[in-house]
Short mmCIF file of C-alpha atoms and ligand atoms in Angstrom, two decimals:
data_model
loop_
_atom_site.label_atom_id
_atom_site.label_comp_id
_atom_site.label_asym_id
_atom_site.label_seq_id
_atom_site.Cartn_x
_atom_site.Cartn_y
_atom_site.Cartn_z
CA MET A 1 -11.09 -169.13 48.08
CA THR A 2 -11.05 -168.22 51.75
CA GLU A 3 -11.02 -170.98 54.33
CA ARG A 4 -14.61 -170.13 55.29
CA ALA A 5 -15.71 -170.26 51.65
CA ARG A 6 -14.26 -173.73 51.53
CA ALA A 7 -16.33 -174.75 54.56
CA GLU A 8 -19.44 -173.24 52.91
CA HIS A 9 -18.70 -175.18 49.76
CA LEU A 10 -18.49 -178.44 51.75
CA ASP A 11 -21.85 -177.68 53.31
CA ALA A 12 -23.37 -176.96 49.92
CA GLU A 13 -22.21 -180.41 48.71
CA ASP A 14 -23.40 -182.21 51.88
CA PRO A 15 -26.24 -184.69 51.17
CA LEU A 16 -27.25 -184.58 54.83
CA ALA A 17 -27.28 -180.76 55.14
CA GLN A 18 -31.10 -180.46 55.30
CA PHE A 19 -31.34 -182.59 58.44
CA ARG A 20 -30.18 -179.68 60.54
CA GLU A 21 -33.57 -178.05 59.94
CA ARG A 22 -35.24 -180.97 61.75
CA PHE A 23 -33.66 -179.94 65.09
CA VAL A 24 -34.40 -177.15 67.52
CA ILE A 25 -31.52 -174.64 67.23
CA GLY A 26 -31.75 -172.25 70.19
CA ASP A 27 -29.13 -169.52 69.74
CA PRO A 28 -27.82 -169.59 66.13
CA GLU A 29 -24.59 -167.91 67.31
CA THR A 30 -23.74 -170.73 69.72
CA ILE A 31 -21.77 -173.60 68.21
CA TYR A 32 -22.78 -176.80 69.94
CA LEU A 33 -20.04 -179.42 69.84
CA ASP A 34 -21.24 -181.61 72.67
CA GLY A 35 -23.92 -183.65 70.98
CA ASN A 36 -21.82 -186.74 71.81
CA SER A 37 -22.78 -186.03 75.45
CA LEU A 38 -26.34 -184.84 74.98
CA GLY A 39 -27.76 -184.74 71.46
CA ARG A 40 -29.92 -181.92 70.22
CA LEU A 41 -33.72 -181.93 70.40
CA PRO A 42 -35.43 -183.04 67.19
CA SER A 43 -38.46 -180.81 66.44
CA ALA A 44 -40.64 -183.89 65.89
CA THR A 45 -39.80 -185.06 69.45
CA ARG A 46 -41.36 -181.96 70.95
CA GLU A 47 -44.66 -182.69 69.28
CA ARG A 48 -44.44 -186.39 69.98
CA ILE A 49 -43.90 -185.87 73.67
CA ALA A 50 -46.69 -183.29 73.84
CA GLY A 51 -48.98 -185.83 72.10
CA LEU A 52 -47.90 -188.50 74.57
CA VAL A 53 -48.77 -186.22 77.51
CA ASP A 54 -52.21 -185.60 75.95
CA GLN A 55 -52.71 -189.30 75.45
CA TRP A 56 -51.83 -189.96 79.09
CA GLY A 57 -54.44 -187.32 80.08
CA ALA A 58 -57.15 -188.74 77.81
CA GLU A 59 -56.57 -192.49 77.84
CA LEU A 60 -54.92 -193.17 81.18
CA VAL A 61 -54.21 -196.80 81.83
CA THR A 62 -55.95 -198.00 78.67
CA ALA A 63 -53.07 -196.59 76.61
CA TRP A 64 -50.77 -199.33 78.00
CA GLU A 65 -52.14 -201.72 75.34
CA GLU A 66 -50.17 -199.61 72.92
CA TRP A 67 -47.28 -198.51 75.13
CA ILE A 68 -46.34 -201.99 76.19
CA GLU A 69 -45.01 -202.71 72.69
CA LEU A 70 -42.65 -199.71 72.68
CA PRO A 71 -39.46 -201.21 74.19
CA ALA A 72 -39.37 -203.97 71.51
CA ARG A 73 -40.61 -201.77 68.69
CA VAL A 74 -38.12 -199.03 69.38
CA GLY A 75 -35.36 -201.61 69.96
CA ASP A 76 -36.03 -203.12 66.56
CA LEU A 77 -35.90 -199.67 64.98
CA ILE A 78 -32.50 -198.93 66.62
CA GLY A 79 -31.31 -202.35 65.56
CA GLU A 80 -32.22 -201.76 61.96
CA ALA A 81 -31.23 -198.10 61.69
CA ALA A 82 -28.08 -198.03 63.73
CA LEU A 83 -26.71 -201.49 64.45
CA GLY A 84 -27.42 -203.68 61.46
CA ALA A 85 -29.31 -206.04 63.80
CA LYS A 86 -32.40 -208.20 63.02
CA PRO A 87 -35.81 -207.72 64.59
CA GLY A 88 -35.87 -209.37 68.07
CA GLU A 89 -32.22 -208.68 68.86
CA VAL A 90 -32.49 -205.26 70.53
CA ILE A 91 -34.58 -204.06 73.48
CA VAL A 92 -34.77 -200.62 75.16
CA SER A 93 -34.62 -200.70 78.87
CA ASP A 94 -32.96 -199.15 81.97
CA SER A 95 -29.65 -197.30 81.65
CA THR A 96 -26.46 -198.30 79.84
CA THR A 97 -24.90 -198.98 83.28
CA VAL A 98 -27.67 -201.31 84.34
CA ASN A 99 -27.84 -203.06 80.98
CA LEU A 100 -24.06 -203.73 81.15
CA TYR A 101 -24.60 -205.20 84.63
CA LYS A 102 -27.34 -207.46 83.26
CA LEU A 103 -25.34 -208.74 80.30
CA ALA A 104 -22.07 -209.15 82.20
CA ALA A 105 -23.79 -210.95 85.11
CA ALA A 106 -25.66 -213.18 82.64
CA LEU A 107 -22.29 -214.25 81.17
CA LEU A 108 -20.73 -214.80 84.62
CA ALA A 109 -23.57 -217.10 85.58
CA GLY A 110 -22.59 -219.49 82.82
CA ARG A 111 -18.79 -219.14 82.56
CA PRO A 112 -15.96 -219.39 85.03
CA GLY A 113 -12.91 -217.19 84.77
CA ALA A 114 -11.70 -213.59 84.75
CA ILE A 115 -13.16 -210.37 83.51
CA VAL A 116 -11.05 -208.37 81.07
CA ALA A 117 -11.43 -204.67 80.10
CA PRO A 118 -9.19 -201.72 79.10
CA ARG A 119 -7.95 -199.58 81.99
CA ASP A 120 -9.10 -196.37 80.30
CA GLU A 121 -12.61 -197.74 79.72
CA PHE A 122 -15.47 -195.34 80.56
CA PRO A 123 -15.76 -195.13 84.38
CA THR A 124 -19.27 -196.60 84.75
CA ASP A 125 -18.19 -199.72 82.86
CA ARG A 126 -15.17 -200.18 85.11
CA TYR A 127 -17.30 -199.69 88.25
CA VAL A 128 -19.89 -202.24 87.11
CA LEU A 129 -17.14 -204.77 86.29
CA GLU A 130 -15.30 -204.16 89.58
CA GLY A 131 -18.51 -204.63 91.53
CA LEU A 132 -19.35 -207.87 89.66
CA ALA A 133 -15.80 -209.22 90.04
CA SER A 134 -15.89 -208.77 93.79
CA ALA A 135 -19.43 -210.07 94.17
CA HIS A 136 -18.68 -213.19 92.07
CA GLY A 137 -15.13 -213.75 93.33
CA ARG A 138 -13.53 -213.19 89.90
CA SER A 139 -10.35 -211.45 88.98
CA LEU A 140 -10.64 -208.27 86.98
CA THR A 141 -7.78 -207.53 84.53
CA LEU A 142 -7.65 -203.89 83.41
CA PHE A 143 -5.15 -203.86 80.55
CA GLU A 144 -3.16 -200.93 79.19
CA SER A 145 -3.63 -199.68 75.65
CA ASP A 146 -2.35 -196.78 73.63
CA PRO A 147 -4.17 -193.65 74.82
CA ILE A 148 -4.72 -192.40 71.26
CA ASP A 149 -4.99 -195.65 69.23
CA GLY A 150 -7.17 -197.42 71.79
CA PRO A 151 -7.26 -201.15 72.50
CA SER A 152 -5.94 -203.41 69.74
CA ALA A 153 -6.68 -207.07 69.09
CA GLU A 154 -3.16 -207.82 70.31
CA ASP A 155 -3.82 -205.98 73.59
CA VAL A 156 -7.01 -208.05 74.09
CA ALA A 157 -5.28 -211.36 73.21
CA ARG A 158 -2.40 -210.58 75.61
CA ALA A 159 -4.77 -209.56 78.44
CA CYS A 160 -6.81 -212.77 78.02
CA GLY A 161 -3.61 -214.87 77.97
CA SER A 162 -4.03 -218.62 78.37
CA ARG A 163 -6.18 -218.67 81.47
CA GLN A 164 -9.95 -219.01 81.65
CA VAL A 165 -11.79 -215.78 80.81
CA ALA A 166 -15.50 -215.28 81.35
CA LEU A 167 -15.99 -212.01 79.48
CA VAL A 168 -14.30 -209.06 77.82
CA CYS A 169 -15.87 -205.67 77.85
CA LEU A 170 -14.89 -202.56 75.88
CA SER A 171 -16.17 -199.55 73.99
CA HIS A 172 -16.59 -199.46 70.23
CA VAL A 173 -15.50 -195.81 70.28
CA ASN A 174 -13.39 -194.59 73.18
CA TYR A 175 -15.04 -191.77 75.11
CA ARG A 176 -11.92 -189.65 75.39
CA SER A 177 -9.80 -190.18 72.24
CA GLY A 178 -12.58 -191.24 69.87
CA ALA A 179 -10.50 -194.30 68.85
CA LEU A 180 -12.64 -196.78 66.95
CA ALA A 181 -11.98 -200.38 67.94
CA ASP A 182 -11.65 -203.09 65.27
CA THR A 183 -14.65 -205.14 66.33
CA ARG A 184 -14.00 -208.12 64.07
CA ALA A 185 -10.33 -208.42 64.99
CA ILE A 186 -11.08 -208.11 68.70
CA GLU A 187 -13.92 -210.61 68.55
CA SER A 188 -11.54 -213.17 67.10
CA ALA A 189 -8.65 -212.29 69.44
CA ALA A 190 -10.76 -212.56 72.61
CA SER A 191 -10.98 -215.97 74.32
CA ALA A 192 -14.42 -215.16 75.72
CA PRO A 193 -17.63 -213.36 74.66
CA VAL A 194 -17.19 -209.60 74.25
CA VAL A 195 -19.76 -207.09 75.55
CA TRP A 196 -19.48 -203.89 73.51
CA ASP A 197 -20.39 -200.47 74.83
CA LEU A 198 -21.74 -198.64 71.76
CA SER A 199 -22.57 -195.37 73.55
CA HIS A 200 -20.22 -193.27 71.43
CA SER A 201 -21.02 -194.94 68.09
CA ALA A 202 -24.73 -195.76 68.04
CA GLY A 203 -26.28 -193.40 65.50
CA VAL A 204 -23.02 -192.64 63.70
CA LEU A 205 -21.46 -195.93 62.60
CA ALA A 206 -22.61 -199.53 62.79
CA PRO A 207 -20.45 -202.20 64.49
CA ALA A 208 -19.49 -205.24 62.47
CA GLY A 209 -19.55 -208.85 63.65
CA ILE A 210 -20.51 -208.34 67.28
CA GLY A 211 -22.72 -210.50 69.44
CA LEU A 212 -23.51 -208.56 72.62
CA ALA A 213 -23.82 -204.83 73.28
CA VAL A 214 -25.28 -202.03 75.31
CA GLY A 215 -25.45 -198.32 74.53
CA CYS A 216 -26.92 -194.87 75.05
CA THR A 217 -29.75 -193.21 73.21
CA TYR A 218 -29.25 -189.62 74.45
CA LYS A 219 -25.99 -189.03 72.53
CA TYR A 220 -26.09 -189.60 68.73
CA LEU A 221 -29.66 -190.95 68.88
CA ASN A 222 -30.88 -187.58 70.25
CA ALA A 223 -33.40 -189.02 72.66
CA GLY A 224 -32.99 -186.54 75.54
CA PRO A 225 -31.45 -186.39 79.00
CA GLY A 226 -31.69 -189.72 80.80
CA ALA A 227 -33.51 -191.57 78.03
CA PRO A 228 -33.16 -195.31 78.55
CA ALA A 229 -30.50 -197.38 76.87
CA PHE A 230 -30.56 -200.35 74.51
CA LEU A 231 -29.33 -203.83 74.88
CA TYR A 232 -28.41 -206.14 71.99
CA VAL A 233 -28.09 -209.93 72.04
CA ARG A 234 -27.54 -211.61 68.70
CA GLU A 235 -30.15 -214.29 68.06
CA ASP A 236 -27.81 -217.29 68.29
CA LEU A 237 -26.50 -216.16 71.73
CA GLN A 238 -29.97 -215.65 73.24
CA PRO A 239 -30.75 -219.20 74.38
CA GLY A 240 -27.61 -219.45 76.56
CA LEU A 241 -28.07 -216.27 78.59
CA ARG A 242 -30.59 -215.09 81.14
CA ASN A 243 -31.21 -211.69 82.62
CA PRO A 244 -30.20 -211.79 86.31
CA VAL A 245 -32.52 -208.85 87.23
CA GLN A 246 -35.78 -210.75 87.31
CA GLY A 247 -38.73 -208.35 87.06
CA TRP A 248 -42.30 -208.55 85.92
CA PHE A 249 -41.70 -206.86 82.54
CA GLY A 250 -39.35 -209.67 81.58
CA GLN A 251 -41.89 -212.25 82.52
CA ALA A 252 -43.85 -214.12 79.85
CA ARG A 253 -47.58 -213.31 80.06
CA GLN A 254 -46.79 -210.82 82.87
CA PHE A 255 -50.40 -210.15 83.83
CA GLU A 256 -51.00 -213.80 84.78
CA MET A 257 -49.58 -212.78 88.11
CA GLU A 258 -49.80 -215.95 90.08
CA ARG A 259 -47.21 -217.78 87.97
CA ALA A 260 -43.63 -218.33 89.02
CA TYR A 261 -40.91 -216.40 87.16
CA ASP A 262 -40.66 -217.73 83.62
CA PRO A 263 -39.02 -215.08 81.45
CA GLU A 264 -39.82 -214.20 77.84
CA PRO A 265 -37.35 -215.88 75.57
CA GLY A 266 -35.13 -213.52 73.66
CA VAL A 267 -34.36 -209.90 74.39
CA ARG A 268 -37.72 -209.16 75.92
CA GLY A 269 -36.50 -211.11 78.89
CA TYR A 270 -34.05 -208.30 79.59
CA LEU A 271 -36.86 -205.93 80.52
CA THR A 272 -37.15 -205.42 84.27
CA GLY A 273 -39.65 -202.84 85.57
CA THR A 274 -42.10 -200.40 83.99
CA PRO A 275 -40.47 -198.62 81.00
CA ASN A 276 -40.31 -194.84 80.71
CA ILE A 277 -42.84 -194.13 77.93
CA PRO A 278 -42.20 -190.38 77.32
CA ALA A 279 -38.51 -191.21 76.78
CA LEU A 280 -39.35 -194.18 74.54
CA VAL A 281 -41.31 -192.02 72.11
CA ALA A 282 -38.37 -189.62 72.07
CA ILE A 283 -36.00 -192.44 71.23
CA GLU A 284 -38.30 -193.50 68.44
CA GLU A 285 -38.17 -190.04 66.85
CA GLY A 286 -34.41 -189.89 67.22
CA ALA A 287 -33.91 -193.28 65.69
CA LYS A 288 -36.26 -192.47 62.79
CA LEU A 289 -33.96 -189.57 61.84
CA VAL A 290 -30.96 -191.87 61.83
CA ALA A 291 -32.87 -194.38 59.70
CA GLU A 292 -33.87 -191.66 57.24
CA ALA A 293 -30.30 -190.26 56.95
CA GLY A 294 -28.78 -193.74 56.59
CA ILE A 295 -25.92 -194.99 58.77
CA GLU A 296 -23.40 -195.18 55.87
CA ARG A 297 -23.98 -191.55 54.98
CA LEU A 298 -23.71 -190.52 58.63
CA GLU A 299 -20.43 -192.39 58.96
CA ALA A 300 -19.03 -190.78 55.80
CA LYS A 301 -19.99 -187.31 56.95
CA ALA A 302 -18.55 -187.88 60.45
CA GLN A 303 -15.28 -188.84 58.82
CA ALA A 304 -15.35 -185.72 56.63
CA LEU A 305 -16.15 -183.42 59.58
CA THR A 306 -13.47 -184.84 61.85
CA THR A 307 -10.94 -184.75 58.98
CA TYR A 308 -11.70 -181.07 58.46
CA LEU A 309 -11.22 -180.34 62.18
CA VAL A 310 -7.88 -182.23 62.18
CA GLU A 311 -6.72 -180.07 59.24
CA LEU A 312 -7.66 -176.89 61.03
CA HIS A 313 -5.95 -178.16 64.18
CA ASP A 314 -2.73 -178.70 62.30
CA ALA A 315 -2.82 -175.36 60.58
CA TRP A 316 -4.12 -173.10 63.40
CA LEU A 317 -4.01 -174.85 66.77
CA ALA A 318 -0.85 -176.98 66.86
CA PRO A 319 1.33 -173.78 66.78
CA LEU A 320 -0.57 -172.62 69.97
CA GLY A 321 0.39 -175.68 72.01
CA PHE A 322 -2.47 -178.03 71.07
CA GLU A 323 -1.82 -181.64 70.37
CA LEU A 324 -4.16 -184.02 68.56
CA GLY A 325 -5.58 -186.55 71.11
CA SER A 326 -7.34 -188.62 68.39
CA ARG A 327 -6.25 -190.90 65.60
CA ARG A 328 -5.30 -189.33 62.27
CA ASP A 329 -6.85 -192.09 60.11
CA PRO A 330 -10.55 -191.03 59.78
CA ARG A 331 -11.60 -194.72 59.35
CA ARG A 332 -10.28 -195.46 62.80
CA ARG A 333 -12.08 -192.82 64.82
CA GLY A 334 -15.68 -191.97 65.75
CA ALA A 335 -17.42 -188.62 65.42
CA HIS A 336 -15.50 -186.67 68.07
CA VAL A 337 -12.01 -185.29 68.22
CA SER A 338 -9.94 -184.62 71.34
CA LEU A 339 -7.56 -181.72 71.44
CA ARG A 340 -5.03 -181.84 74.25
CA HIS A 341 -3.54 -178.74 75.80
CA ALA A 342 -1.79 -178.02 79.12
CA GLU A 343 -4.50 -175.41 79.87
CA ALA A 344 -7.35 -177.48 78.52
CA TRP A 345 -9.67 -176.80 81.51
CA PRO A 346 -9.59 -172.99 81.49
CA ILE A 347 -9.66 -173.01 77.68
CA SER A 348 -12.82 -175.11 77.64
CA ARG A 349 -14.41 -172.69 80.18
CA ALA A 350 -13.35 -169.68 78.12
CA LEU A 351 -14.81 -171.29 74.99
CA ILE A 352 -18.18 -171.60 76.64
CA GLU A 353 -18.22 -168.28 78.46
CA ARG A 354 -16.48 -165.99 75.99
CA ALA A 355 -16.70 -167.61 72.58
CA ARG A 356 -20.09 -169.36 72.61
CA VAL A 357 -18.61 -172.66 71.63
CA ILE A 358 -19.80 -175.64 73.73
CA PRO A 359 -17.31 -178.51 73.94
CA ASP A 360 -16.67 -180.66 76.98
CA PHE A 361 -13.59 -181.33 79.06
CA ARG A 362 -12.26 -184.78 79.85
CA GLY A 363 -9.35 -184.90 82.24
CA PRO A 364 -6.54 -184.61 82.50
CA ASP A 365 -6.00 -182.44 79.45
CA SER A 366 -8.58 -183.04 76.66
CA ILE A 367 -11.09 -180.71 75.11
CA ARG A 368 -13.56 -182.97 73.36
CA LEU A 369 -15.32 -181.66 70.24
CA GLY A 370 -18.24 -183.74 69.13
CA LEU A 371 -19.37 -183.41 65.54
CA PRO A 372 -22.69 -185.25 65.18
CA PRO A 373 -23.21 -185.51 61.46
CA LEU A 374 -26.98 -185.05 61.52
CA TYR A 375 -26.80 -181.38 62.45
CA THR A 376 -23.18 -180.23 62.49
CA ARG A 377 -22.08 -178.05 59.54
CA PHE A 378 -18.58 -177.61 58.12
CA VAL A 379 -18.86 -173.88 58.88
CA ASP A 380 -19.50 -174.80 62.56
CA VAL A 381 -16.17 -176.66 62.52
CA HIS A 382 -14.49 -173.72 60.82
CA ASP A 383 -15.93 -171.09 63.12
CA ALA A 384 -15.30 -173.10 66.30
CA ALA A 385 -11.63 -173.68 65.39
CA ASP A 386 -11.33 -169.94 64.45
CA ARG A 387 -12.85 -168.80 67.74
CA LEU A 388 -10.63 -171.24 69.63
CA ARG A 389 -7.52 -169.96 67.91
CA SER A 390 -8.31 -166.29 68.58
CA LEU A 391 -9.21 -166.94 72.20
CA VAL A 392 -5.94 -168.73 72.93
CA GLU A 393 -3.91 -166.09 70.95
CA ARG A 394 -5.41 -163.43 73.22
CA GLY A 395 -4.84 -165.54 76.35
CA GLU A 396 -8.51 -165.34 77.33
CA GLN A 397 -8.27 -168.60 79.21
CA GLY A 398 -6.52 -166.52 81.89
CA GLU A 399 -9.63 -164.45 82.37
CA VAL A 400 -12.20 -167.07 83.39
CA ASP A 401 -12.94 -168.54 86.81
CA PRO A 402 -10.88 -171.74 86.87
CA ALA A 403 -12.91 -173.24 89.76
CA TRP A 404 -13.80 -176.87 89.26
CA ARG A 405 -17.40 -177.67 88.32
CA ARG A 406 -19.57 -180.61 89.17
CA VAL A 407 -20.32 -181.19 85.45
CA THR A 408 -17.48 -180.76 82.96
C1 PLP B 501 -22.30 -191.97 78.14
C2 PLP B 501 -21.78 -193.35 78.39
C3 PLP B 501 -22.39 -194.19 79.29
C4 PLP B 501 -23.56 -193.69 80.11
O1 PLP B 501 -24.16 -194.62 80.93
P1 PLP B 501 -25.49 -194.28 81.66
O2 PLP B 501 -25.83 -195.47 82.42
O3 PLP B 501 -26.49 -193.90 80.63
O4 PLP B 501 -25.19 -193.09 82.54
C5 PLP B 501 -21.90 -195.49 79.46
N1 PLP B 501 -20.84 -195.89 78.77
C6 PLP B 501 -20.17 -195.05 77.88
C7 PLP B 501 -18.96 -195.55 77.14
C8 PLP B 501 -20.64 -193.77 77.71
O5 PLP B 501 -19.99 -192.94 76.87
#
């Protein structure tokens, strides 16, 4: 059996294979491996957004009776489909960045002490925490962790130490290496509440035993560029925390406008201003697909896809100067794999321009290949690794414009 026949066989056995047909596939020759940055467009979303536009035209402001329920309804759906949360624990609002600010500032209001996070945490998270630390006069400890294995429970316990800590913040799946954090172990090692960033796991694998989280909907939930984020507060933690960004959408009985601020109890209190309705219907369609596929099956397929890519890396790419930038144990990584190479930047440009494979580049030396299990086939993994191998064998990375780009 040829290697490609093996990939075809894996696709034939894949219980999620038919979900690919539910997405818009532009150029069938292009292999899209960046769904962990911007997920594909589900066909149903096109129709749903067109319908929403028609509804706007026909019903105007009267449609708000229906629309006003969307942040909570879609939040509940994400909670059930992707997080293992109960109704009333997830809300859709604002961006991941702003939601992290809201949860972290809510914790700081009630707890003295330091802020703790990994040094190689996603930049927006670090920026939010740095800003809050300086505004609130707190110290921020950015601790070191293994660049491939990611933060361990021991790293978190050591960084907390014996002083007072107000909050710990980290990603469930690291944006560069794909390392999957052990949520239960870290929750018990931390001496303060942990805010999890689920941006690189929501829609692929469910976190276990967490209390507070934020995350993206435009990656594995396929909700489209700039779609708002979700915020999760486990029921038992809700009474002790309050959204610091007081806006009218978080207000109980918001249209009784003369009343002083008196927020909705629970996660609805984390709403701020008017939600983006076209994006909310897109999130609903994306989350429905995740619900239908089932998070356990998605997780199993993500492990199988990344395992296949690691095998092809070892056989074809390691001899060409590549090094695996992700964990080898499939149970300890998310749905993307990082391949490190001294010429990673021109190689990633050559892949896009000359081989029709779309990865992304994360400095200093990682080519990130995202394998969203809803629509990625084993033959895509095979063909992408094959095109990558041929391109580097021919030295085609020397033939592209190496100028830096605003988006990488
Ligand atoms: C993509 C991503 C974000 C994005 O935040 P926005 O506010 O939506 O721009 C945040 N955190 C992590 C870990 C991400 O991967």
